[in-house]
PDB file of C-alpha atoms and ligand atoms in Angstrom:
ATOM      1  CA  MET A   1      -0.507  -0.393   0.074  1.00  0.00           C
ATOM      2  CA  LYS A   2       1.713   3.784  -1.394  1.00  0.00           C
ATOM      3  CA  PRO A   3       1.541   6.045   1.957  1.00  0.00           C
ATOM      4  CA  VAL A   4      -1.125   9.082   2.177  1.00  0.00           C
ATOM      5  CA  LYS A   5      -1.492  11.327   4.241  1.00  0.00           C
ATOM      6  CA  VAL A   6      -4.529  12.413   3.926  1.00  0.00           C
ATOM      7  CA  LEU A   7      -7.484   9.787   3.506  1.00  0.00           C
ATOM      8  CA  ILE A   8     -10.916  10.199   1.989  1.00  0.00           C
ATOM      9  CA  LEU A   9     -13.263   7.489   2.919  1.00  0.00           C
ATOM     10  CA  ILE A  10     -16.554   7.709   0.644  1.00  0.00           C
ATOM     11  CA  GLY A  11     -19.832   6.312   2.253  1.00  0.00           C
ATOM     12  CA  SER A  12     -20.521   5.238  -1.388  1.00  0.00           C
ATOM     13  CA  ASP A  13     -19.576   5.833  -4.865  1.00  0.00           C
ATOM     14  CA  SER A  14     -22.134   8.095  -5.524  1.00  0.00           C
ATOM     15  CA  ASP A  15     -20.556  10.707  -3.731  1.00  0.00           C
ATOM     16  CA  ALA A  16     -17.381  11.061  -5.695  1.00  0.00           C
ATOM     17  CA  PRO A  17     -18.287  13.208  -8.213  1.00  0.00           C
ATOM     18  CA  VAL A  18     -18.552  15.350  -5.773  1.00  0.00           C
ATOM     19  CA  MET A  19     -15.609  14.746  -3.235  1.00  0.00           C
ATOM     20  CA  SER A  20     -12.978  13.880  -6.573  1.00  0.00           C
ATOM     21  CA  GLY A  21     -13.030  18.068  -6.328  1.00  0.00           C
ATOM     22  CA  ALA A  22     -10.610  17.323  -3.029  1.00  0.00           C
ATOM     23  CA  LEU A  23      -8.414  15.030  -4.661  1.00  0.00           C
ATOM     24  CA  GLN A  24      -7.300  18.064  -7.295  1.00  0.00           C
ATOM     25  CA  VAL A  25      -6.918  20.193  -4.271  1.00  0.00           C
ATOM     26  CA  LEU A  26      -4.973  18.068  -2.322  1.00  0.00           C
ATOM     27  CA  GLU A  27      -3.102  16.946  -5.406  1.00  0.00           C
ATOM     28  CA  GLU A  28      -1.861  21.022  -6.196  1.00  0.00           C
ATOM     29  CA  LEU A  29      -0.921  21.520  -2.515  1.00  0.00           C
ATOM     30  CA  GLY A  30       1.329  18.537  -3.223  1.00  0.00           C
ATOM     31  CA  VAL A  31      -0.352  15.707  -0.343  1.00  0.00           C
ATOM     32  CA  PRO A  32      -0.471  12.506  -0.853  1.00  0.00           C
ATOM     33  CA  ALA A  33      -3.820  11.262  -0.640  1.00  0.00           C
ATOM     34  CA  GLU A  34      -6.276   8.470  -1.586  1.00  0.00           C
ATOM     35  CA  MET A  35     -10.202   8.226  -1.747  1.00  0.00           C
ATOM     36  CA  THR A  36     -12.084   5.212  -1.142  1.00  0.00           C
ATOM     37  CA  VAL A  37     -15.530   4.187  -0.257  1.00  0.00           C
ATOM     38  CA  ALA A  38     -16.259   2.805   2.917  1.00  0.00           C
ATOM     39  CA  SER A  39     -19.888   3.150   4.134  1.00  0.00           C
ATOM     40  CA  ALA A  40     -20.630   3.327   8.148  1.00  0.00           C
ATOM     41  CA  HIS A  41     -23.753   1.474   7.577  1.00  0.00           C
ATOM     42  CA  ARG A  42     -23.604  -1.178   4.507  1.00  0.00           C
ATOM     43  CA  SER A  43     -19.818  -1.700   5.541  1.00  0.00           C
ATOM     44  CA  PRO A  44     -18.597  -1.239   9.290  1.00  0.00           C
ATOM     45  CA  SER A  45     -16.192  -3.768   9.231  1.00  0.00           C
ATOM     46  CA  ARG A  46     -14.241  -1.767   6.651  1.00  0.00           C
ATOM     47  CA  VAL A  47     -14.111   1.019   7.663  1.00  0.00           C
ATOM     48  CA  GLU A  48     -12.713  -0.224  10.853  1.00  0.00           C
ATOM     49  CA  ARG A  49     -10.195  -1.882   9.079  1.00  0.00           C
ATOM     50  CA  LEU A  50      -9.080   0.389   6.700  1.00  0.00           C
ATOM     51  CA  VAL A  51      -8.937   3.380   9.841  1.00  0.00           C
ATOM     52  CA  SER A  52      -6.764   0.893  11.814  1.00  0.00           C
ATOM     53  CA  GLU A  53      -4.675   0.539   8.595  1.00  0.00           C
ATOM     54  CA  ALA A  54      -4.262   3.951   8.669  1.00  0.00           C
ATOM     55  CA  PRO A  55      -1.347   4.840  11.290  1.00  0.00           C
ATOM     56  CA  ASP A  56       1.215   2.196   9.538  1.00  0.00           C
ATOM     57  CA  ARG A  57       0.516   3.937   5.983  1.00  0.00           C
ATOM     58  CA  GLY A  58       1.204   7.622   7.673  1.00  0.00           C
ATOM     59  CA  VAL A  59      -2.313   8.710   7.625  1.00  0.00           C
ATOM     60  CA  GLN A  60      -2.639  12.247   9.300  1.00  0.00           C
ATOM     61  CA  VAL A  61      -5.698  13.201   8.198  1.00  0.00           C
ATOM     62  CA  PHE A  62      -9.424  11.456   7.476  1.00  0.00           C
ATOM     63  CA  ILE A  63     -11.646  13.461   5.535  1.00  0.00           C
ATOM     64  CA  ALA A  64     -14.914  11.449   5.639  1.00  0.00           C
ATOM     65  CA  ALA A  65     -18.074  12.025   3.023  1.00  0.00           C
ATOM     66  CA  ALA A  66     -21.485  11.014   3.173  1.00  0.00           C
ATOM     67  CA  GLY A  67     -25.036  11.953   2.766  1.00  0.00           C
ATOM     68  CA  ALA A  68     -28.583  10.988   4.042  1.00  0.00           C
ATOM     69  CA  ALA A  69     -27.957   9.704   7.925  1.00  0.00           C
ATOM     70  CA  ALA A  70     -24.332  10.679   7.559  1.00  0.00           C
ATOM     71  CA  HIS A  71     -22.596   8.513  10.450  1.00  0.00           C
ATOM     72  CA  LEU A  72     -19.124   8.064   8.338  1.00  0.00           C
ATOM     73  CA  GLY A  73     -17.265  10.516   9.815  1.00  0.00           C
ATOM     74  CA  GLY A  74     -18.085  10.386  13.837  1.00  0.00           C
ATOM     75  CA  VAL A  75     -17.911   6.753  13.290  1.00  0.00           C
ATOM     76  CA  ILE A  76     -13.975   7.116  11.999  1.00  0.00           C
ATOM     77  CA  ALA A  77     -13.775   9.791  14.880  1.00  0.00           C
ATOM     78  CA  ALA A  78     -14.539   7.418  17.164  1.00  0.00           C
ATOM     79  CA  ARG A  79     -12.279   4.716  16.513  1.00  0.00           C
ATOM     80  CA  THR A  80      -9.234   7.563  16.255  1.00  0.00           C
ATOM     81  CA  THR A  81      -7.154  10.054  17.557  1.00  0.00           C
ATOM     82  CA  ARG A  82      -6.221  11.662  14.219  1.00  0.00           C
ATOM     83  CA  PRO A  83      -8.334  14.702  13.037  1.00  0.00           C
ATOM     84  CA  VAL A  84     -11.235  14.238  10.966  1.00  0.00           C
ATOM     85  CA  ILE A  85     -12.628  16.146   8.763  1.00  0.00           C
ATOM     86  CA  GLY A  86     -16.528  15.966   7.642  1.00  0.00           C
ATOM     87  CA  VAL A  87     -18.165  16.628   4.326  1.00  0.00           C
ATOM     88  CA  PRO A  88     -22.100  16.675   4.528  1.00  0.00           C
ATOM     89  CA  ILE A  89     -23.083  15.734   0.759  1.00  0.00           C
ATOM     90  CA  ASP A  90     -26.142  16.625  -0.348  1.00  0.00           C
ATOM     91  CA  SER A  91     -27.413  13.115  -2.348  1.00  0.00           C
ATOM     92  CA  SER A  92     -30.695  13.173  -0.328  1.00  0.00           C
ATOM     93  CA  PRO A  93     -34.311  14.550  -0.745  1.00  0.00           C
ATOM     94  CA  LEU A  94     -33.304  17.189   2.244  1.00  0.00           C
ATOM     95  CA  ALA A  95     -30.475  18.332  -0.245  1.00  0.00           C
ATOM     96  CA  GLY A  96     -26.871  17.118   2.426  1.00  0.00           C
ATOM     97  CA  PHE A  97     -29.346  19.792   5.767  1.00  0.00           C
ATOM     98  CA  ASP A  98     -30.035  16.357   7.076  1.00  0.00           C
ATOM     99  CA  ALA A  99     -25.875  14.997   6.751  1.00  0.00           C
ATOM    100  CA  LEU A 100     -24.841  18.054   8.145  1.00  0.00           C
ATOM    101  CA  LEU A 101     -26.981  17.619  11.495  1.00  0.00           C
ATOM    102  CA  SER A 102     -25.578  14.011  11.666  1.00  0.00           C
ATOM    103  CA  THR A 103     -21.871  15.212  10.510  1.00  0.00           C
ATOM    104  CA  VAL A 104     -22.005  18.571  12.944  1.00  0.00           C
ATOM    105  CA  GLN A 105     -23.950  17.340  15.945  1.00  0.00           C
ATOM    106  CA  MET A 106     -21.280  15.415  17.559  1.00  0.00           C
ATOM    107  CA  PRO A 107     -21.434  14.797  21.246  1.00  0.00           C
ATOM    108  CA  PRO A 108     -18.725  15.962  22.808  1.00  0.00           C
ATOM    109  CA  GLY A 109     -15.056  14.027  23.263  1.00  0.00           C
ATOM    110  CA  ILE A 110     -15.264  12.825  19.725  1.00  0.00           C
ATOM    111  CA  PRO A 111     -15.403  16.183  17.215  1.00  0.00           C
ATOM    112  CA  VAL A 112     -15.555  15.551  13.102  1.00  0.00           C
ATOM    113  CA  ALA A 113     -14.634  19.105  11.962  1.00  0.00           C
ATOM    114  CA  THR A 114     -17.540  19.824   9.639  1.00  0.00           C
ATOM    115  CA  VAL A 115     -16.876  21.742   6.166  1.00  0.00           C
ATOM    116  CA  SER A 116     -19.655  23.225   4.037  1.00  0.00           C
ATOM    117  CA  VAL A 117     -21.823  20.611   2.489  1.00  0.00           C
ATOM    118  CA  GLY A 118     -21.238  19.769  -1.042  1.00  0.00           C
ATOM    119  CA  LYS A 119     -18.665  20.554  -3.942  1.00  0.00           C
ATOM    120  CA  ALA A 120     -17.408  23.909  -1.586  1.00  0.00           C
ATOM    121  CA  GLY A 121     -17.236  21.348   1.653  1.00  0.00           C
ATOM    122  CA  ALA A 122     -15.015  18.939  -0.551  1.00  0.00           C
ATOM    123  CA  THR A 123     -12.211  21.446  -1.546  1.00  0.00           C
ATOM    124  CA  ASN A 124     -11.896  23.279   2.283  1.00  0.00           C
ATOM    125  CA  ALA A 125     -12.080  19.344   3.435  1.00  0.00           C
ATOM    126  CA  ALA A 126      -8.968  19.672   1.365  1.00  0.00           C
ATOM    127  CA  VAL A 127      -7.533  23.201   2.406  1.00  0.00           C
ATOM    128  CA  LEU A 128      -8.151  22.466   5.964  1.00  0.00           C
ATOM    129  CA  ALA A 129      -6.058  19.013   5.830  1.00  0.00           C
ATOM    130  CA  ALA A 130      -3.271  20.670   3.758  1.00  0.00           C
ATOM    131  CA  GLN A 131      -3.154  23.271   6.403  1.00  0.00           C
ATOM    132  CA  ILE A 132      -3.092  20.649   8.951  1.00  0.00           C
ATOM    133  CA  VAL A 133      -0.576  18.796   7.502  1.00  0.00           C
ATOM    134  CA  ALA A 134       1.421  21.642   6.572  1.00  0.00           C
ATOM    135  CA  LEU A 135       2.107  22.197  10.255  1.00  0.00           C
ATOM    136  CA  SER A 136       4.679  19.624  10.237  1.00  0.00           C
ATOM    137  CA  ASP A 137       5.550  20.237   6.456  1.00  0.00           C
ATOM    138  CA  ARG A 138       7.378  23.588   4.622  1.00  0.00           C
ATOM    139  CA  ALA A 139       6.061  22.143   1.316  1.00  0.00           C
ATOM    140  CA  VAL A 140       3.103  22.098   1.762  1.00  0.00           C
ATOM    141  CA  ALA A 141       2.678  25.381   3.979  1.00  0.00           C
ATOM    142  CA  ALA A 142       4.337  27.310   0.697  1.00  0.00           C
ATOM    143  CA  ALA A 143       1.863  25.796  -1.533  1.00  0.00           C
ATOM    144  CA  LEU A 144      -1.102  26.996   0.528  1.00  0.00           C
ATOM    145  CA  VAL A 145       0.537  30.895   0.426  1.00  0.00           C
ATOM    146  CA  ALA A 146       0.235  30.208  -3.671  1.00  0.00           C
ATOM    147  CA  TYR A 147      -3.180  28.418  -3.291  1.00  0.00           C
ATOM    148  CA  LYS A 148      -4.735  32.047  -1.295  1.00  0.00           C
ATOM    149  CA  GLU A 149      -2.615  34.446  -3.351  1.00  0.00           C
ATOM    150  CA  LYS A 150      -3.935  32.925  -6.301  1.00  0.00           C
ATOM    151  CA  LEU A 151      -7.801  33.315  -4.729  1.00  0.00           C
ATOM    152  CA  ALA A 152      -6.845  36.675  -4.001  1.00  0.00           C
ATOM    153  CA  ALA A 153      -5.245  37.542  -7.874  1.00  0.00           C
ATOM    154  CA  LYS A 154      -8.461  35.997  -8.940  1.00  0.00           C
ATOM    155  CA  VAL A 155     -10.864  38.369  -6.909  1.00  0.00           C
ATOM    156  CA  GLU A 156      -8.412  40.934  -7.950  1.00  0.00           C
ATOM    157  CA  ASP A 157      -9.477  39.767 -12.031  1.00  0.00           C
ATOM    158  CA  ALA A 158     -12.785  39.962 -11.358  1.00  0.00           C
ATOM    159  CA  ALA A 159     -12.731  43.560 -10.247  1.00  0.00           C
ATOM    160  CA  ARG A 160     -10.777  44.660 -12.905  1.00  0.00           C
ATOM    161  CA  ARG A 161     -13.718  42.557 -15.583  1.00  0.00           C
ATOM    162  CA  VAL A 162     -16.389  44.496 -13.523  1.00  0.00           C
ATOM    163  CA  GLU A 163     -15.431  47.336 -12.914  1.00  0.00           C
ATOM    164  CA  GLY A 164     -14.414  47.307 -16.934  1.00  0.00           C
ATOM    165  CA  SER A 165     -17.982  46.296 -18.173  1.00  0.00           C
ATOM    166  CA  GLY A 166     -19.508  49.154 -16.434  1.00  0.00           C
ATOM    167  CA  THR A 167     -21.056  47.946 -14.307  1.00  0.00           C
ATOM    168  CA  GLY A 168     -19.219  48.481 -10.835  1.00  0.00           C
ATOM    169  CA  ALA A 169     -19.834  51.359  -8.824  1.00  0.00           C
ATOM    170  CA  THR A 170     -16.096  52.656  -7.752  1.00  0.00           C
TER     171      THR A 170
HETATM  172  C1  RP5 B 201     -25.399   8.093   1.935  1.00  0.00           C
HETATM  173  O1  RP5 B 201     -26.374   7.737   0.906  1.00  0.00           O
HETATM  174  C2  RP5 B 201     -23.865   8.042   0.973  1.00  0.00           C
HETATM  175  O2  RP5 B 201     -23.029   8.898   1.702  1.00  0.00           O
HETATM  176  C3  RP5 B 201     -24.757   9.028  -0.263  1.00  0.00           C
HETATM  177  O3  RP5 B 201     -23.980  10.280  -0.411  1.00  0.00           O
HETATM  178  C4  RP5 B 201     -26.081   8.425  -0.305  1.00  0.00           C
HETATM  179  C5  RP5 B 201     -26.885   7.619  -1.267  1.00  0.00           C
HETATM  180  O4  RP5 B 201     -26.029   6.823  -1.368  1.00  0.00           O
HETATM  181  P1  RP5 B 201     -26.299   5.674  -2.653  1.00  0.00           P
HETATM  182  O5  RP5 B 201     -27.882   4.849  -2.725  1.00  0.00           O
HETATM  183  O6  RP5 B 201     -26.050   6.298  -3.215  1.00  0.00           O
HETATM  184  O7  RP5 B 201     -25.236   4.327  -2.248  1.00  0.00           O
HETATM  185  O8  RP5 B 201     -24.510   6.506   2.565  1.00  0.00           O
END
């Protein structure tokens, strides 16, 4: 098994299109990551095995993404002392509100750091995971500075476009 610093578990392969965004961001930031499917409800022993093998692989942070009655983050957090970031997926008729509450409302002592619902959450989970990795990795820390500079540059571009179109107030 190849070493990874961030392990992304998704509750279903139907979550993959949303969570592939997290993998892309982690790749851009130079963080070795892997994504696989493991369901807290349908394959609890697979979740348990992946979490117990993770320290030997170098995993520092878990990202858990699931929709509906989303327990994946909490189940992972119950089995590890490493940080767990939860992404509520908007895959149910309740558009992720159910997954948001299931993921964020952990009882005291077993935190799941819950980010935004859906695609924005996938990006934010990756950036937050990289920020944790960056505490002991200067290359990732530098990549994060460059990432933020790129975001700011996009705003500058957008501002110039809006001002140039004549619709921007100055
Ligand atoms: C959750 O149920 C999964 O994370 C997914 O978001 C949702 C639907 O899963 P599938 O029925 O598409 O496998 O456990």
